[in-house]
Amino acid sequence: MTVHLLAEPYLTPGRLWSLIAALVGVIGVVVGGLAVARRRSGDTRRGAVVALTAGLLGMAGGVYVVAAAKGGPGTGYGIVGGFVALVIGLIAAALGGLALSRSRRASYRAG
């Protein structure tokens, strides 16, 4: 029995969209991590909003890919990447929300 690993195109549209959604989520995680780490510098609100927005966009992309997939893992629809984008987007949104709440608390204390 011969198995052809590259019988279909490797980068299908579903895989591409899940990759883009996961990349947006990773950007959100990085920005959110920096915003949480620099919470005392004063200007973390912008980073928190960027992380929250990127996380929500990553989750939306993941939901789209998972909802549009017509098959399971290994079929080329990008369902595994969609679930990964959902998790990464959730982490980014949580970090952005945490940084945003801390920046609001810090602004209330300062003002």
PDB file of C-alpha atoms in Angstrom:
ATOM      1  CA  MET A   1       0.000   0.000   0.000  1.00  0.00           C
ATOM      2  CA  THR A   2       1.461   3.316  -1.082  1.00  0.00           C
ATOM      3  CA  VAL A   3       0.694   6.489   0.845  1.00  0.00           C
ATOM      4  CA  HIS A   4       0.987   9.800  -0.978  1.00  0.00           C
ATOM      5  CA  LEU A   5       1.502  12.523   1.565  1.00  0.00           C
ATOM      6  CA  LEU A   6       1.181  15.349  -0.910  1.00  0.00           C
ATOM      7  CA  ALA A   7      -1.772  14.104  -2.914  1.00  0.00           C
ATOM      8  CA  GLU A   8      -3.626  17.373  -2.282  1.00  0.00           C
ATOM      9  CA  PRO A   9      -2.106  20.835  -2.302  1.00  0.00           C
ATOM     10  CA  TYR A  10      -0.318  21.317   0.992  1.00  0.00           C
ATOM     11  CA  LEU A  11      -1.574  24.838   1.726  1.00  0.00           C
ATOM     12  CA  THR A  12      -5.314  24.689   1.165  1.00  0.00           C
ATOM     13  CA  PRO A  13      -7.526  27.749   1.714  1.00  0.00           C
ATOM     14  CA  GLY A  14      -8.732  26.392   5.066  1.00  0.00           C
ATOM     15  CA  ARG A  15      -5.193  25.851   6.256  1.00  0.00           C
ATOM     16  CA  LEU A  16      -4.207  29.311   5.043  1.00  0.00           C
ATOM     17  CA  TRP A  17      -7.059  30.998   6.941  1.00  0.00           C
ATOM     18  CA  SER A  18      -6.288  29.039  10.099  1.00  0.00           C
ATOM     19  CA  LEU A  19      -2.628  29.999   9.771  1.00  0.00           C
ATOM     20  CA  ILE A  20      -3.531  33.676   9.395  1.00  0.00           C
ATOM     21  CA  ALA A  21      -5.904  33.517  12.372  1.00  0.00           C
ATOM     22  CA  ALA A  22      -3.269  31.805  14.510  1.00  0.00           C
ATOM     23  CA  LEU A  23      -0.652  34.372  13.478  1.00  0.00           C
ATOM     24  CA  VAL A  24      -2.965  37.235  14.461  1.00  0.00           C
ATOM     25  CA  GLY A  25      -3.525  35.473  17.778  1.00  0.00           C
ATOM     26  CA  VAL A  26       0.209  35.069  18.354  1.00  0.00           C
ATOM     27  CA  ILE A  27       0.711  38.779  17.712  1.00  0.00           C
ATOM     28  CA  GLY A  28      -1.993  39.439  20.282  1.00  0.00           C
ATOM     29  CA  VAL A  29      -0.318  37.150  22.822  1.00  0.00           C
ATOM     30  CA  VAL A  30       3.035  38.898  22.368  1.00  0.00           C
ATOM     31  CA  VAL A  31       1.540  42.397  22.627  1.00  0.00           C
ATOM     32  CA  GLY A  32      -0.635  41.356  25.563  1.00  0.00           C
ATOM     33  CA  GLY A  33       2.303  39.814  27.374  1.00  0.00           C
ATOM     34  CA  LEU A  34       4.290  42.990  26.914  1.00  0.00           C
ATOM     35  CA  ALA A  35       1.345  45.093  28.102  1.00  0.00           C
ATOM     36  CA  VAL A  36       0.961  42.989  31.241  1.00  0.00           C
ATOM     37  CA  ALA A  37       4.699  43.057  31.907  1.00  0.00           C
ATOM     38  CA  ARG A  38       4.912  46.841  31.436  1.00  0.00           C
ATOM     39  CA  ARG A  39       1.874  47.705  33.467  1.00  0.00           C
ATOM     40  CA  ARG A  40       3.771  50.250  35.555  1.00  0.00           C
ATOM     41  CA  SER A  41       5.089  52.292  32.646  1.00  0.00           C
ATOM     42  CA  GLY A  42       1.785  54.112  32.260  1.00  0.00           C
ATOM     43  CA  ASP A  43       1.024  53.649  28.550  1.00  0.00           C
ATOM     44  CA  THR A  44      -0.226  50.084  28.463  1.00  0.00           C
ATOM     45  CA  ARG A  45      -3.765  50.884  27.372  1.00  0.00           C
ATOM     46  CA  ARG A  46      -2.917  50.881  23.657  1.00  0.00           C
ATOM     47  CA  GLY A  47      -1.130  47.540  23.895  1.00  0.00           C
ATOM     48  CA  ALA A  48      -4.008  46.075  25.878  1.00  0.00           C
ATOM     49  CA  VAL A  49      -6.527  47.185  23.264  1.00  0.00           C
ATOM     50  CA  VAL A  50      -4.349  45.822  20.439  1.00  0.00           C
ATOM     51  CA  ALA A  51      -3.995  42.472  22.235  1.00  0.00           C
ATOM     52  CA  LEU A  52      -7.713  42.265  22.952  1.00  0.00           C
ATOM     53  CA  THR A  53      -8.596  43.118  19.352  1.00  0.00           C
ATOM     54  CA  ALA A  54      -6.058  40.682  17.906  1.00  0.00           C
ATOM     55  CA  GLY A  55      -7.317  37.957  20.233  1.00  0.00           C
ATOM     56  CA  LEU A  56     -10.914  38.496  19.181  1.00  0.00           C
ATOM     57  CA  LEU A  57      -9.928  38.525  15.499  1.00  0.00           C
ATOM     58  CA  GLY A  58      -7.917  35.329  15.945  1.00  0.00           C
ATOM     59  CA  MET A  59     -10.843  33.644  17.662  1.00  0.00           C
ATOM     60  CA  ALA A  60     -13.232  34.819  14.947  1.00  0.00           C
ATOM     61  CA  GLY A  61     -10.929  33.412  12.270  1.00  0.00           C
ATOM     62  CA  GLY A  62     -10.693  30.136  14.145  1.00  0.00           C
ATOM     63  CA  VAL A  63     -14.469  29.908  14.486  1.00  0.00           C
ATOM     64  CA  TYR A  64     -14.867  30.604  10.783  1.00  0.00           C
ATOM     65  CA  VAL A  65     -12.425  27.856   9.801  1.00  0.00           C
ATOM     66  CA  VAL A  66     -13.941  25.316  12.192  1.00  0.00           C
ATOM     67  CA  ALA A  67     -17.484  26.133  11.066  1.00  0.00           C
ATOM     68  CA  ALA A  68     -16.586  25.948   7.370  1.00  0.00           C
ATOM     69  CA  ALA A  69     -14.636  22.680   7.634  1.00  0.00           C
ATOM     70  CA  LYS A  70     -16.355  19.753   5.958  1.00  0.00           C
ATOM     71  CA  GLY A  71     -14.047  17.106   7.342  1.00  0.00           C
ATOM     72  CA  GLY A  72     -11.920  16.206  10.299  1.00  0.00           C
ATOM     73  CA  PRO A  73      -8.193  16.408  10.921  1.00  0.00           C
ATOM     74  CA  GLY A  74      -6.036  15.586   7.928  1.00  0.00           C
ATOM     75  CA  THR A  75      -8.623  16.420   5.285  1.00  0.00           C
ATOM     76  CA  GLY A  76      -7.102  19.772   4.313  1.00  0.00           C
ATOM     77  CA  TYR A  77      -9.849  21.976   5.696  1.00  0.00           C
ATOM     78  CA  GLY A  78      -7.634  23.409   8.466  1.00  0.00           C
ATOM     79  CA  ILE A  79      -9.802  22.324  11.365  1.00  0.00           C
ATOM     80  CA  VAL A  80      -6.846  21.638  13.660  1.00  0.00           C
ATOM     81  CA  GLY A  81      -5.374  25.052  12.889  1.00  0.00           C
ATOM     82  CA  GLY A  82      -8.790  26.577  13.518  1.00  0.00           C
ATOM     83  CA  PHE A  83      -8.901  25.086  16.990  1.00  0.00           C
ATOM     84  CA  VAL A  84      -5.324  26.230  17.623  1.00  0.00           C
ATOM     85  CA  ALA A  85      -6.283  29.757  16.493  1.00  0.00           C
ATOM     86  CA  LEU A  86      -9.250  29.656  18.887  1.00  0.00           C
ATOM     87  CA  VAL A  87      -7.027  28.788  21.848  1.00  0.00           C
ATOM     88  CA  ILE A  88      -4.305  31.290  20.968  1.00  0.00           C
ATOM     89  CA  GLY A  89      -6.914  34.004  20.378  1.00  0.00           C
ATOM     90  CA  LEU A  90      -8.510  33.247  23.735  1.00  0.00           C
ATOM     91  CA  ILE A  91      -5.144  33.593  25.471  1.00  0.00           C
ATOM     92  CA  ALA A  92      -4.476  36.892  23.672  1.00  0.00           C
ATOM     93  CA  ALA A  93      -7.913  38.246  24.592  1.00  0.00           C
ATOM     94  CA  ALA A  94      -7.415  37.223  28.221  1.00  0.00           C
ATOM     95  CA  LEU A  95      -4.018  38.937  28.372  1.00  0.00           C
ATOM     96  CA  GLY A  96      -5.441  42.040  26.710  1.00  0.00           C
ATOM     97  CA  GLY A  97      -8.366  42.134  29.119  1.00  0.00           C
ATOM     98  CA  LEU A  98      -6.050  41.692  32.085  1.00  0.00           C
ATOM     99  CA  ALA A  99      -3.761  44.478  30.920  1.00  0.00           C
ATOM    100  CA  LEU A 100      -6.752  46.720  30.195  1.00  0.00           C
ATOM    101  CA  SER A 101      -8.239  46.203  33.652  1.00  0.00           C
ATOM    102  CA  ARG A 102      -4.875  46.881  35.271  1.00  0.00           C
ATOM    103  CA  SER A 103      -4.386  50.053  33.240  1.00  0.00           C
ATOM    104  CA  ARG A 104      -7.836  51.292  34.273  1.00  0.00           C
ATOM    105  CA  ARG A 105      -7.092  50.536  37.926  1.00  0.00           C
ATOM    106  CA  ALA A 106      -3.767  52.343  37.665  1.00  0.00           C
ATOM    107  CA  SER A 107      -5.399  55.392  36.042  1.00  0.00           C
ATOM    108  CA  TYR A 108      -8.013  55.563  38.818  1.00  0.00           C
ATOM    109  CA  ARG A 109      -5.284  55.467  41.447  1.00  0.00           C
ATOM    110  CA  ALA A 110      -3.224  58.134  39.708  1.00  0.00           C
ATOM    111  CA  GLY A 111      -6.104  60.502  39.046  1.00  0.00           C
TER     112      GLY A 111
END
